[in-house]
Coordinates of C-alpha atoms in Angstrom, one line a residue:
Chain U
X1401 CA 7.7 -11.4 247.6
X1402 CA 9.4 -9.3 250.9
X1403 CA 7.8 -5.9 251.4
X1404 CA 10.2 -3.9 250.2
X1405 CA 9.2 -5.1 246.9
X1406 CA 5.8 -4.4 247.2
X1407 CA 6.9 -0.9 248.4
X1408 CA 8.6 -0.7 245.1
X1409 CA 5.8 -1.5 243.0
X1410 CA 2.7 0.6 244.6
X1411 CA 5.7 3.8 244.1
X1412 CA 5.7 2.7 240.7
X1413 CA 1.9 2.3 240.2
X1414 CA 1.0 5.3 242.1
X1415 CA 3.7 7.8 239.5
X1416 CA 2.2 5.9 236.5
X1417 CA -1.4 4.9 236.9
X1418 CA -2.7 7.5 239.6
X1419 CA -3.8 10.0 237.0
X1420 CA -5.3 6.9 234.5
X1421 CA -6.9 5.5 237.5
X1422 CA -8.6 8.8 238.5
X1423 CA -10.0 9.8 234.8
X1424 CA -11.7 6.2 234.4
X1425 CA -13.1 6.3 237.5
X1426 CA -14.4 9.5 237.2
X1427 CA -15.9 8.6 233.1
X1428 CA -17.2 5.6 234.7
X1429 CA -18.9 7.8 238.1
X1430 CA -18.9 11.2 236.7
X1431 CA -18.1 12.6 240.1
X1432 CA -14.2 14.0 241.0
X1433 CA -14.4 13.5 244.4
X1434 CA -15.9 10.3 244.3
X1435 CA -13.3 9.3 241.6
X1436 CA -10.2 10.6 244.2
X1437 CA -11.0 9.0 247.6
X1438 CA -11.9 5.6 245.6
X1439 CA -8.9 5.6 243.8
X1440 CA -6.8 6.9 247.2
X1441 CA -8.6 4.1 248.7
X1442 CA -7.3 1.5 246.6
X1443 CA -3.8 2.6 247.0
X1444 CA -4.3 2.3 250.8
X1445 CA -5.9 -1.5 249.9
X1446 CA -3.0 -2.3 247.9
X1447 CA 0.1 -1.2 251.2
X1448 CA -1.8 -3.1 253.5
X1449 CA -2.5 -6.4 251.1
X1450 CA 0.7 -6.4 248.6
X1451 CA 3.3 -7.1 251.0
X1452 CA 1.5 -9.9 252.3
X1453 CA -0.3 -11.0 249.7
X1454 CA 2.3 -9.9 246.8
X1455 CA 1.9 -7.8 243.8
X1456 CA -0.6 -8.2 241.4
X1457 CA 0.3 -9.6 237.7
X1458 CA -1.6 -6.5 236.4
X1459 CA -0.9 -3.9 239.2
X1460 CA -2.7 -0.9 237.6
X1461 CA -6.3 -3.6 236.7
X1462 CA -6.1 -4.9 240.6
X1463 CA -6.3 -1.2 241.6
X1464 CA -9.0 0.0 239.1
X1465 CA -11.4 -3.0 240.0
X1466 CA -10.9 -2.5 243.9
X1467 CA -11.2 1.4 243.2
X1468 CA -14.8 0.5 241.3
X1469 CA -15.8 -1.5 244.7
X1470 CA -14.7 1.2 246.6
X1471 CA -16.3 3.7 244.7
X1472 CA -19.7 1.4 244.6
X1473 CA -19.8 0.9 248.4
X1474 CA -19.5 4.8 249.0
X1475 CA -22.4 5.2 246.4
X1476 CA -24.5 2.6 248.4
X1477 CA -23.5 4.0 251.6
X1478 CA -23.9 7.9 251.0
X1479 CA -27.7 6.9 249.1
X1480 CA -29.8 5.2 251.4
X1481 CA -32.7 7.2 250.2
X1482 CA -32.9 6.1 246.9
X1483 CA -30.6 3.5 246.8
X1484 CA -32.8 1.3 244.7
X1485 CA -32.3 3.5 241.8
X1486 CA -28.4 4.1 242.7
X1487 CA -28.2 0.4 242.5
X1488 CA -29.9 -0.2 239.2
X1489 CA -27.9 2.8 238.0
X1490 CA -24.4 1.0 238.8
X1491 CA -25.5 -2.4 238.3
X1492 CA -26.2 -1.2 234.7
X1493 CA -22.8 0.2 233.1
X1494 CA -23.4 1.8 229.5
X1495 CA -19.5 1.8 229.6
X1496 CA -18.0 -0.9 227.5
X1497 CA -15.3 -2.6 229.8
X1498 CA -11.8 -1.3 228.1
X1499 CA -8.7 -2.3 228.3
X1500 CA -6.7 -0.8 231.4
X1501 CA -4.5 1.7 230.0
X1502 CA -5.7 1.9 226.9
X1503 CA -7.8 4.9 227.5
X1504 CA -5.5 7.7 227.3
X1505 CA -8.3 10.1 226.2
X1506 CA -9.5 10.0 230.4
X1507 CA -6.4 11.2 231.2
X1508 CA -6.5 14.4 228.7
X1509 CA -10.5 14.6 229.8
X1510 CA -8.9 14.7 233.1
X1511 CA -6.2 17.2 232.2
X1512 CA -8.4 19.5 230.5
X1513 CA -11.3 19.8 233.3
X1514 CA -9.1 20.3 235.7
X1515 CA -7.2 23.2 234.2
X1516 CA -10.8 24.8 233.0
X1517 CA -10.8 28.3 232.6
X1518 CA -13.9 28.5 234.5
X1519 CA -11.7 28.0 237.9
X1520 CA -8.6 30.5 239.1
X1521 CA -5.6 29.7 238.0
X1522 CA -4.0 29.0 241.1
X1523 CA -6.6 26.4 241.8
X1524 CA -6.2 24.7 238.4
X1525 CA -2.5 24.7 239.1
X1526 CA -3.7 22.6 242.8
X1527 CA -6.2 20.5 241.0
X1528 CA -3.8 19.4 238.5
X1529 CA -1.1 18.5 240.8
X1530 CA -3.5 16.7 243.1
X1531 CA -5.5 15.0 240.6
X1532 CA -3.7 14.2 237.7
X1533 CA 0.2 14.5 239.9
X1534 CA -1.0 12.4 242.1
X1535 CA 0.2 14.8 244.7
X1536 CA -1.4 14.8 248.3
X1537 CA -2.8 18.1 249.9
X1538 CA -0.2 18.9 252.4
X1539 CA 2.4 18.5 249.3
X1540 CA 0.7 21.0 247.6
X1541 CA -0.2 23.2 250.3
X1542 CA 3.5 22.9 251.1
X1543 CA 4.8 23.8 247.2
X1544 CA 2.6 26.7 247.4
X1545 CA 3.2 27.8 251.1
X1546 CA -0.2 27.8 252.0
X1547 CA -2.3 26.5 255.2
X1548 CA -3.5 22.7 254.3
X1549 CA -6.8 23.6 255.2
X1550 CA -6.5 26.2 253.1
X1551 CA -5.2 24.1 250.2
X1552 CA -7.9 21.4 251.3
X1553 CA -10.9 24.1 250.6
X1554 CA -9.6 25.3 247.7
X1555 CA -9.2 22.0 246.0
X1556 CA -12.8 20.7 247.4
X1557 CA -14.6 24.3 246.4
X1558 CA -13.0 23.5 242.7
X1559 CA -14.4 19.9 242.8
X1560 CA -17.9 21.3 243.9
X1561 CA -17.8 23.8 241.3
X1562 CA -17.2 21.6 238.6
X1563 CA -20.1 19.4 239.8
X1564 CA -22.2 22.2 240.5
X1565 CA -21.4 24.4 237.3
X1566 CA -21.5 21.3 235.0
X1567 CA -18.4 22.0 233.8
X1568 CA -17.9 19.1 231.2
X1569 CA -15.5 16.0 231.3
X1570 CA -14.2 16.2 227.9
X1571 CA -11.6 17.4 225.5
X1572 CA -12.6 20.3 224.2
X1573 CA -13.1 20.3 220.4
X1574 CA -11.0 21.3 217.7
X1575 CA -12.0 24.6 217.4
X1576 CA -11.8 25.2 220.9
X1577 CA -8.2 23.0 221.7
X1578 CA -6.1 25.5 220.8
X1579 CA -6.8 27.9 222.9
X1580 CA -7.5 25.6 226.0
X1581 CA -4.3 23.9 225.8
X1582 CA -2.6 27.5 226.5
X1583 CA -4.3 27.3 229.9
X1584 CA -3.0 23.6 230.2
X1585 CA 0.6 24.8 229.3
X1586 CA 0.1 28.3 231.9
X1587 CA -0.5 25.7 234.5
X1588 CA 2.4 23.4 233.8
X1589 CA 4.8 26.0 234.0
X1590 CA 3.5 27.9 236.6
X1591 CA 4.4 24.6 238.7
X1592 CA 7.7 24.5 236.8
X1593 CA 8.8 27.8 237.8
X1594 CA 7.4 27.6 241.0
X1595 CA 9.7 24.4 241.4
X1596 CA 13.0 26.4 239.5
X1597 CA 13.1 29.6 241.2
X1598 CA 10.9 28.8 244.9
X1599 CA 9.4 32.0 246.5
X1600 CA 9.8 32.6 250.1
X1601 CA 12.5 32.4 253.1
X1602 CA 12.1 29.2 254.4
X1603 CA 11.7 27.3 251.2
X1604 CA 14.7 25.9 249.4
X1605 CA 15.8 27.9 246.3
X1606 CA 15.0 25.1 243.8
X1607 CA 12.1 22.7 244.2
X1608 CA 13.1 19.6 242.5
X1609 CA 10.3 18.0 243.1
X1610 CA 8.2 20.4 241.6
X1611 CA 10.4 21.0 238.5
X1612 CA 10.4 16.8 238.2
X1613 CA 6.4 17.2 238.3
X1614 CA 6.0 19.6 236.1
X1615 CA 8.5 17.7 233.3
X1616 CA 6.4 14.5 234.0
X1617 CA 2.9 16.1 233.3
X1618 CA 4.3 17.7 230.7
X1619 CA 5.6 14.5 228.9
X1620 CA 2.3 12.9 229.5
X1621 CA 0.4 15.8 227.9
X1622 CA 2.9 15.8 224.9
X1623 CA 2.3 11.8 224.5
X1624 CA -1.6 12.9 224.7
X1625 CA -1.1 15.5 221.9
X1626 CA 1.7 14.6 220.3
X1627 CA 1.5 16.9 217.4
X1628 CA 0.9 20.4 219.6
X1629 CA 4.1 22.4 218.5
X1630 CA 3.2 24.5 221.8
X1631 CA 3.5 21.1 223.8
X1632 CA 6.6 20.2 222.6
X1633 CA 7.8 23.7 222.8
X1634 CA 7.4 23.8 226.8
X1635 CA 8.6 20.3 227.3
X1636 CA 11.8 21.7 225.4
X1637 CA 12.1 24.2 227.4
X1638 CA 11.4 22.9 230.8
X1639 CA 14.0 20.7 229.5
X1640 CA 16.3 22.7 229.2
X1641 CA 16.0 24.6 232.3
X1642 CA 16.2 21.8 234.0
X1643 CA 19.4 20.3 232.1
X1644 CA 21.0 23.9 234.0
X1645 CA 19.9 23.0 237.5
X1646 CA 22.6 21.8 239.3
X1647 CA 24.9 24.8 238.2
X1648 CA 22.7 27.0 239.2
X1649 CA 22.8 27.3 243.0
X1650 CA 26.6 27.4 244.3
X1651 CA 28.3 25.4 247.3
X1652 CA 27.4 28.2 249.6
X1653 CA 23.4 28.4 248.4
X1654 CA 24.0 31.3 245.8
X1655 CA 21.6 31.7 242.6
X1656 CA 24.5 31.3 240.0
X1657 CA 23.4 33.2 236.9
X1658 CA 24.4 31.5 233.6
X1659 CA 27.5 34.1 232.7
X1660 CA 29.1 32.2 235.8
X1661 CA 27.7 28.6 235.2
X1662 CA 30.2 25.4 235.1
X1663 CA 28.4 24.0 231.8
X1664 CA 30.6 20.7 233.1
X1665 CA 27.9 20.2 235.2
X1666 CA 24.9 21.0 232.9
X1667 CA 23.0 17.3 231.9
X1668 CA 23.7 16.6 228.6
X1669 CA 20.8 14.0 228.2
X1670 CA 18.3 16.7 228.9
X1671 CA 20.2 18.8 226.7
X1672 CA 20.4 16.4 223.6
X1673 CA 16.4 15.6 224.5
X1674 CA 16.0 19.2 224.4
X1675 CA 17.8 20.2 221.4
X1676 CA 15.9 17.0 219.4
X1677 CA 12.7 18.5 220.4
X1678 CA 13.4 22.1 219.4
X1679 CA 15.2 21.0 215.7
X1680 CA 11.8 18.9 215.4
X1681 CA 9.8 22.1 216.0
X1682 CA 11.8 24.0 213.6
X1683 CA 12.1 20.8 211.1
X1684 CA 7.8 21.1 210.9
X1685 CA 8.3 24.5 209.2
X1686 CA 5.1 25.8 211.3
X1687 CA 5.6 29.6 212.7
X1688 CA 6.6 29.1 216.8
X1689 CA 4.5 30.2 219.3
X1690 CA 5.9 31.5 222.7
X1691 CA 7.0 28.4 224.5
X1692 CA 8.6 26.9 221.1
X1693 CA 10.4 30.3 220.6
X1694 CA 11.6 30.5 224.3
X1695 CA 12.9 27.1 224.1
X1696 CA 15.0 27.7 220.8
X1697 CA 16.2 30.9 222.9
X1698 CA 17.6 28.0 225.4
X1699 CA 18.9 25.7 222.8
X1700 CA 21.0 28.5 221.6
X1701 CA 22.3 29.0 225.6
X1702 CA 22.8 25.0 225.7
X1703 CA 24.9 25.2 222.3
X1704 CA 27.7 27.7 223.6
X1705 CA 30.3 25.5 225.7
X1706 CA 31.5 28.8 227.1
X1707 CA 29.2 32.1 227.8
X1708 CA 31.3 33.9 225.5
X1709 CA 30.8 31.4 222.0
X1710 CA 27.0 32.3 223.0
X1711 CA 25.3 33.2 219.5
X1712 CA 23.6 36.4 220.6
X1713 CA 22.6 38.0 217.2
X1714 CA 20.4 35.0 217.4
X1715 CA 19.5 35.1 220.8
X1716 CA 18.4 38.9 220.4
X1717 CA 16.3 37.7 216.4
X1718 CA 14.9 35.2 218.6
X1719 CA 13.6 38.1 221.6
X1720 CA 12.4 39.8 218.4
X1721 CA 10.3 37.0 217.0
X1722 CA 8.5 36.3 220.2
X1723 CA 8.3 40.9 221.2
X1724 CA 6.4 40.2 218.3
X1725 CA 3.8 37.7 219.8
X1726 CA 4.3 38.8 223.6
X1727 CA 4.7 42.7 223.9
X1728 CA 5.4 42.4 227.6
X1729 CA 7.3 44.1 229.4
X1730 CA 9.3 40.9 230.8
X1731 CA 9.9 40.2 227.5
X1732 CA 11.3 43.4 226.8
X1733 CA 13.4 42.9 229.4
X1734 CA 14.8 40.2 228.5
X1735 CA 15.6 41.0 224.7
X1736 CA 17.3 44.0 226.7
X1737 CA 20.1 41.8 228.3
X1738 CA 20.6 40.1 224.9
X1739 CA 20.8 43.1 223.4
X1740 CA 23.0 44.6 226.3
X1741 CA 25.7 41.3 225.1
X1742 CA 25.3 42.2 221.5
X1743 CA 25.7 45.8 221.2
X1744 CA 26.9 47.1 224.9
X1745 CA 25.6 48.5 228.4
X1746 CA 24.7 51.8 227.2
X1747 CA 22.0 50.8 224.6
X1748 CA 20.5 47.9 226.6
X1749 CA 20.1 50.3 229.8
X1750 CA 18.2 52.7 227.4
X1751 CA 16.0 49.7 226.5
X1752 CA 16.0 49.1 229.9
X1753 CA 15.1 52.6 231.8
X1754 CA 12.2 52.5 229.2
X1755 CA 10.4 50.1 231.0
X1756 CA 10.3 51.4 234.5
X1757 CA 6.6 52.9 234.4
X1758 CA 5.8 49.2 234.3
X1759 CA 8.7 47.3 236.0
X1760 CA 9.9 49.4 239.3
X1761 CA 8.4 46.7 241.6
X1762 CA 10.3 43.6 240.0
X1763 CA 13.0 42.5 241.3
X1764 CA 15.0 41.4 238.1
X1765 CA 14.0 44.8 236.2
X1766 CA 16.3 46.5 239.4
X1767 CA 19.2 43.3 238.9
X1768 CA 19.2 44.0 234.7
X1769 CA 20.0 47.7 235.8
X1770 CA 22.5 47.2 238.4
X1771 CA 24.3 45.2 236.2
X1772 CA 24.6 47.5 233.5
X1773 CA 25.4 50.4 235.5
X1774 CA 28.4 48.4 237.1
X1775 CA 29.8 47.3 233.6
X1776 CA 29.2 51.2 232.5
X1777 CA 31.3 52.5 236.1
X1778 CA 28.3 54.2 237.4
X1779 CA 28.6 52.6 240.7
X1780 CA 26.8 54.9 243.2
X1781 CA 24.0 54.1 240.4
X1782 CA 24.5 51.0 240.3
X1783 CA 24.4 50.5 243.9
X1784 CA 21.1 51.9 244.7
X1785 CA 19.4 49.7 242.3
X1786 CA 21.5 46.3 243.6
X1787 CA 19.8 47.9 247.0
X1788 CA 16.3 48.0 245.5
X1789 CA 16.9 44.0 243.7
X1790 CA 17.0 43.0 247.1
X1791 CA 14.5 44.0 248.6
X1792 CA 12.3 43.0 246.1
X1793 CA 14.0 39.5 245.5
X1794 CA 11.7 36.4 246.8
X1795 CA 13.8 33.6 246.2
X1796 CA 16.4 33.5 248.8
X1797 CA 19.4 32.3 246.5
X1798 CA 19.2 34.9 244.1
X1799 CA 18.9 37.7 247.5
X1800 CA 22.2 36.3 248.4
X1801 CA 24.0 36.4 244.4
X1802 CA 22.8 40.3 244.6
X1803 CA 24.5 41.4 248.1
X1804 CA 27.6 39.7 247.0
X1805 CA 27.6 41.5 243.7
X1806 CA 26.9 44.7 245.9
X1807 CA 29.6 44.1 248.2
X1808 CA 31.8 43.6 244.9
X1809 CA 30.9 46.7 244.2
Chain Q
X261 CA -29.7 22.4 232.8
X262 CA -30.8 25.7 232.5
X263 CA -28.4 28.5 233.6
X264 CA -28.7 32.1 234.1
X265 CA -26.8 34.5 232.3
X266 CA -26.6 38.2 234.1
X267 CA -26.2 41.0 232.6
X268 CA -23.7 43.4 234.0
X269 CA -23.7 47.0 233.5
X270 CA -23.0 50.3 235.5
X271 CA -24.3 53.1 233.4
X272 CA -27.9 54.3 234.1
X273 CA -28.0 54.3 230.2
X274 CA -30.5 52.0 227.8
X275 CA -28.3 49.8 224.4
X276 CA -28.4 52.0 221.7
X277 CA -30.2 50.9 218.7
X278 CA -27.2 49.0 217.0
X279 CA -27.2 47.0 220.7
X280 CA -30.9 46.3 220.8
X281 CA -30.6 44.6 217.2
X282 CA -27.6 42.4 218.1
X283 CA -29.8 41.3 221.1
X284 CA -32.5 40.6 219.0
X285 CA -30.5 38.2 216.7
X286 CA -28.9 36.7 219.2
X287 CA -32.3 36.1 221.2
X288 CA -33.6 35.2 218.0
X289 CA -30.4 32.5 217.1
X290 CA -31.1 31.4 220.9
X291 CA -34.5 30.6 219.8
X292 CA -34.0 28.4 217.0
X293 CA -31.3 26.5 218.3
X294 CA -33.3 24.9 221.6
X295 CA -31.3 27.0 224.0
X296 CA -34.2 29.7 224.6
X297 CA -36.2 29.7 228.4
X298 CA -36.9 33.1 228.8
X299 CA -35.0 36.6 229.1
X300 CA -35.5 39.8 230.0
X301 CA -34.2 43.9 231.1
X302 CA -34.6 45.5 234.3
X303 CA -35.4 48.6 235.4
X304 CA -32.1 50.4 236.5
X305 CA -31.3 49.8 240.6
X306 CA -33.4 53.3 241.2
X307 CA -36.8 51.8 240.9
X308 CA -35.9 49.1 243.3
X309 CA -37.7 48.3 246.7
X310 CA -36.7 46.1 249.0
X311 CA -39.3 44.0 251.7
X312 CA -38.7 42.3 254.6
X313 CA -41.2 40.7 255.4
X314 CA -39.4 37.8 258.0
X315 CA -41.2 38.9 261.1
X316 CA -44.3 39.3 259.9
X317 CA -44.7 43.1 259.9
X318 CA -43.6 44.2 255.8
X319 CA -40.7 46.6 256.3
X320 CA -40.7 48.6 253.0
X321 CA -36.7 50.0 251.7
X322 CA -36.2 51.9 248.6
X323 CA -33.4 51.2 246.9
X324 CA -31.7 47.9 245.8
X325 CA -30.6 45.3 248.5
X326 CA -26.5 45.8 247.6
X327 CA -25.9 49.6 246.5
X328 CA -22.6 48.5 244.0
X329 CA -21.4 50.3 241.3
X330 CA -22.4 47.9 239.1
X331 CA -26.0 46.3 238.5
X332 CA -27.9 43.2 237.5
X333 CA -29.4 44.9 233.9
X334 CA -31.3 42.3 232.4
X335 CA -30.8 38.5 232.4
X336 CA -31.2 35.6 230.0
X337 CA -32.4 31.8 231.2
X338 CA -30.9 29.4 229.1
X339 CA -31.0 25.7 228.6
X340 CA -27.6 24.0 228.1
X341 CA -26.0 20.7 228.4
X342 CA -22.9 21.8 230.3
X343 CA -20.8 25.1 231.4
X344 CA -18.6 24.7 227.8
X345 CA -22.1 25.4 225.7
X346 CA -23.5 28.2 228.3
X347 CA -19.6 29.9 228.2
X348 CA -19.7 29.7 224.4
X349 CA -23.5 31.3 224.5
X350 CA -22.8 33.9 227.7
X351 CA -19.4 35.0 225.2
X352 CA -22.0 35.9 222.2
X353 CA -24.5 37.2 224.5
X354 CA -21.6 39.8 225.9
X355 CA -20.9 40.9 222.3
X356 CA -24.7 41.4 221.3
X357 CA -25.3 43.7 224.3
X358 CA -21.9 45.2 224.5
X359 CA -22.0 44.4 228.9
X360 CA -20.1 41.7 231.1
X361 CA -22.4 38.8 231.8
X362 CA -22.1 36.3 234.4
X363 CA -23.5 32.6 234.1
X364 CA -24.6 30.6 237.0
X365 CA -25.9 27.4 237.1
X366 CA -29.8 26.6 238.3
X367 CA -29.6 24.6 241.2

C-alpha cells in the first residue's frame, strides 16, 4: 500500500461516509458537536495511520469505531464531575449495534435537523454543507464570502441552539414531511444557485464546487426519499442546469445566455439523466409542484438542438402552470421572456413594465427590458436600462455580457 | 422540558370574546393532553415598575424595563418533549389568541 493510495481512499471515504458517519454518531451521543469533532477526529486518525498502516478492509466501520473512542474519550475528559454516571451511561448502549451503512434513516435525521425551520436559512444552508457536505468552515465561509469566524459562530450558535432548544433528531412525520422537505429542497438550491450564478467581484462566476455539492446532497436526499416528486423534480433540474455549464461562460469570462449557447458543448449524460427524471415525474400522473414544473421548463430548453426549434407555446403553458402555484414576480418575469419569444417584444415588455413596482432593484428585471427595447429599436430606452442591469448585476460574468450588449448598441 | 410560550402583542386592547373562548379550549386541550404547567395574562407595559435593587438602596422606575412597540401579553408554560411538539402547540396557541407567540426553552 504507497500513500497515494491511502490518499485515494480517505477522499473517497470522506465524500461517501462523512455524512453517515456524523448521523450515527450523533443517534448514538445525541450531541452535534460532539458527533463533528469525533468524526473529524477520525479522519485525521485515518491520514496519519492509512498510509503506513494501509487501508482498512471496511474503511467507513474502521472510522465509525475510532470515531465512537474518540467521541467516548471527549465524554470522559469534558465530565470529570460526574464521570461515574457518564461512564455507566456509555458503557450501557440501548443502541442495537447495526450494520455500517445500513442506517440511512441517520443521514435523513441528519438532513432534516439541520435544515429545521427553527434556524435562519442561511445557517441551515451552512449547517448542511458542513455537516452533512462534509465541507470545512473556511470552505463555507469562503462559498458564502463571509469572515471564518463569522462562519465558525454561526455554525456553533446553530449547534447550541439545537441542543439548547431541543430541537429533535428525527424525520419529521408524515403529516409534517411535506412541508419540511420544501425547507430541505430551499436549502439545496440555494447552494446550487449560489454555486451557478456566484455573487460578488472577486469570486469566479460559476462555483463548481458548489453546483457539484449541491447535485450530490441532492441525489442522496432523492435515494432517502425516493418517491418525493419535489425531490426528483430539483435533482432534474439542478441537472439540467448543470448539463449547460460549460456554455455558459465564454473564452473571455462572459455569462453566455442560452439564445447564444454552443448546445455542442451541453453534457448530454446530464441531459438524458435529466430528461429520464422529468418523463418519470410526468409518467406518475401526480400534479407538479414548482421544482418538477421548472425542470420540465428545462427539459423543453435541453430538447431544442438550436434556440430557434425551442417549443415555446410550451415553455410559456409551462410558466402558466407554475404562475399558478408561485404568483411572484420572478416568475412573472420569466413567463414574460417566453412570452416575449412566442408572441413578440411589444406584448412581453407590457408584461414586463407591469412588474416594476416590485422589480426596479433586480438586475435581470432591468436586462429582460433592455432586451426588448433593443429588439423593438427603442435604443436610447433601451440603453438606460442596459445602464441600470449593471449596476445592479452581482455576478461579474453576466456585468460583462450587459456592457457588451450596450456597446452593441 | 418545559418551555415558555410568549405572547406577543402591541395593542393596549384585551381578546375579544370569540378570542377568550379559543384560549379557553385550547388551555383546556392543553390540559387533557399532559402538556399543561401553568399560564397566564399580564397587565399591559403601563402598570409596570421596575426595581433595582443591586446596590442595596431599592431604586423604584415606572414603566417597563424595554419601552418596544411590542409587549410580552400573557404567557403559557408548557411541558414538551422537544421543539417539534412545543412549535406544533405555540402554532395553535397563535391561532386561539389571534397574537405572535414566541417559545423558548427552560434552561
Amino acid at each position: 500500500m504507497n500513500g497515494s493510495d491511502a490518499g485515494g481512499a480517505i477522499i473517497q471515504a470522506y465524500r461517501e461516509d462523512w455524512a453517515r458517519l456524523v448521523a450515527a454518531l450523533t443517534r448514538r451521543f445525541g450531541d452535534l458537536d460532539l458527533a463533528e469533532e469525533a468524526a473529524a477526529e477520525a479522519f485525521a486518525v485515518a491520514v496519519e495511520r492509512w498510509p503506513s498502516d494501509g487501508v482498512p478492509a471496511n474503511p467507513g466501520a474502521w472510522l465509525t469505531t475510532t470515531a465512537k473512542r474518540k467521541a467516548i474519550d471527549r465524554l470522559r475528559r469534558e465530565n470529570k464531575r460526574d464521570s461515574k454516571h457518564q461512564e455507566a451511561e456509555l458503557v450501557f448502549d440501548d443502541h442495537p449495534p447495526e450494520p455500517f451503512g445500513a442506517v440511512d434513516d441517520d443521514r435523513l435525521r441528519l438532513i432534516f435537523t439541520c435544515c429545521h425551520p427553527a434556524l435562519a436559512l442561511q445557517t441551515r444552508v451552512a449547517l448542511t454543507l458542513r455537516m452533512v457536505g462534509g465541507l470545512t468552515v473556511p470552505e463555507i465561509a469562503r462559498a458564502f464570502l463571509v469572515q471564518e469566524s463569522t462562519m465558525g459562530q454561526r455554525i456553533t450558535r446553530a449547534k447550541a441552539k439545537i441542543k439548547a432548544a431541543r430541537i429533535p433528531y428525527r424525520v419529521p412525520s408524515a403529516e409534517d414531511l411535506p412541508g419540511r422537505v420544501s425547507g430541505v429542497l430551499a436549502v439545496l438550491y440555494l447552494i446550487f444557485n449560489e454555486g451557478y450564478l456566484a455573487t460578488g467581484p472577486g469570486t469566479e462566476p460559476v462555483r463548481s464546487d458548489l453546483t457539484a455539492e449541491a447535485i450530490r446532497l441532492t441525489r442522496l436526499v432523492r435515494a432517502l426519499m425516493p418517491v418525493d416528486g419535489e425531490v426528483a423534480g430539483l435533482l432534474a433540474l439542478m441537472l439540467l442546469t448543470e448539463a449547460r455549464r460549460a456554455a455558459r461562460i465564454s473564452a473571455s469570462g462572459e455569462l453566455v445566455t442560452l439564445d447564444e449557447q454552443d448546445r455542442g458543448t451541453w453534457d448530454t449524460a446530464l441531459i438524458a439523466e435529466g430528461h429520464r427524471l422529468v418523463r418519470e415525474r410526468l409518467a406518475s400522473g401526480m400534479d407538479p409542484g414548482p421544482y418538477q414544473i421548472l425542470a420540465a421548463i428545462n427539459a423543453v430548453h435541453t430538447s431544442a438542438r438550436d434556440i430557434r426549434d425551442t417549443d415555446w407555446s410550451q415553455v410559456v403553458a409551462l410558466y402558466d402552470q407554475l404562475v399558478n402555484l408561485d404568483p411572484s414576480p420572478i416568475v412573472a418575469l420569466n413567463r414574460a421572456i417566453a412570452v416575449g419569444e412566442l408572441d413578440g417584444p411589444e406584448v412581453a415588455l407590457a408584461a414586463v413594465d407591469r412588474l416594476e413596482h416590485d422589480l426596479a432593484g433586480y438586475h435581470a428585471y432591468h436586462a429582460t427590458r433592455a432586451e426588448l427595447l433593443r429588439r423593438l429599436g427603442r435604443s436610447a430606452e433601451s440603453r438606460l436600462a442596459y445602464g441600470q442591469a449593471i449596476e445592479l448585476a452581482g455576478n461579474s460574468a453576466e456585468a460583462a455580457t450587459l456592457k457588451r450588449r450596450l456597446d452593441q448598441l | 422540558m418545559q418551555f415558555l410560550l410568549s405572547v406577543i402583542h402591541d395593542q393596549p386592547d384585551l381578546a375579544p370574546s370569540d378570542e377568550m373562548a379559543a384560549i379557553d379550549e385550547f388551555n383546556d386541550r392543553l390540559q387533557a393532553d399532559g402538556h399543561w404547567v401553568f399560564a397566564g395574562g399580564l397587565g399591559f407595559p403601563n402598570t409596570a415598575t421596575v426595581i433595582d435593587n443591586r446596590d442595596g438602596a431599592a431604586v423604584v422606575t415606572d414603566g417597563p424595563f424595554v419601552e418596544s412597540k411590542e409587549y410580552l401579553a400573557g404567557f403559557w408554560i408548557i411541558e414538551a418533549p422537544d421543539l417539534d411538539v412545543a412549535l406544533k402547540l405555540a402554532a395553535d396557541g397563535s391561532k386561539a389568541c389571534n397574537r405572535k407567540v414566541e417559545v423558548r426553552p427552560f434552561l
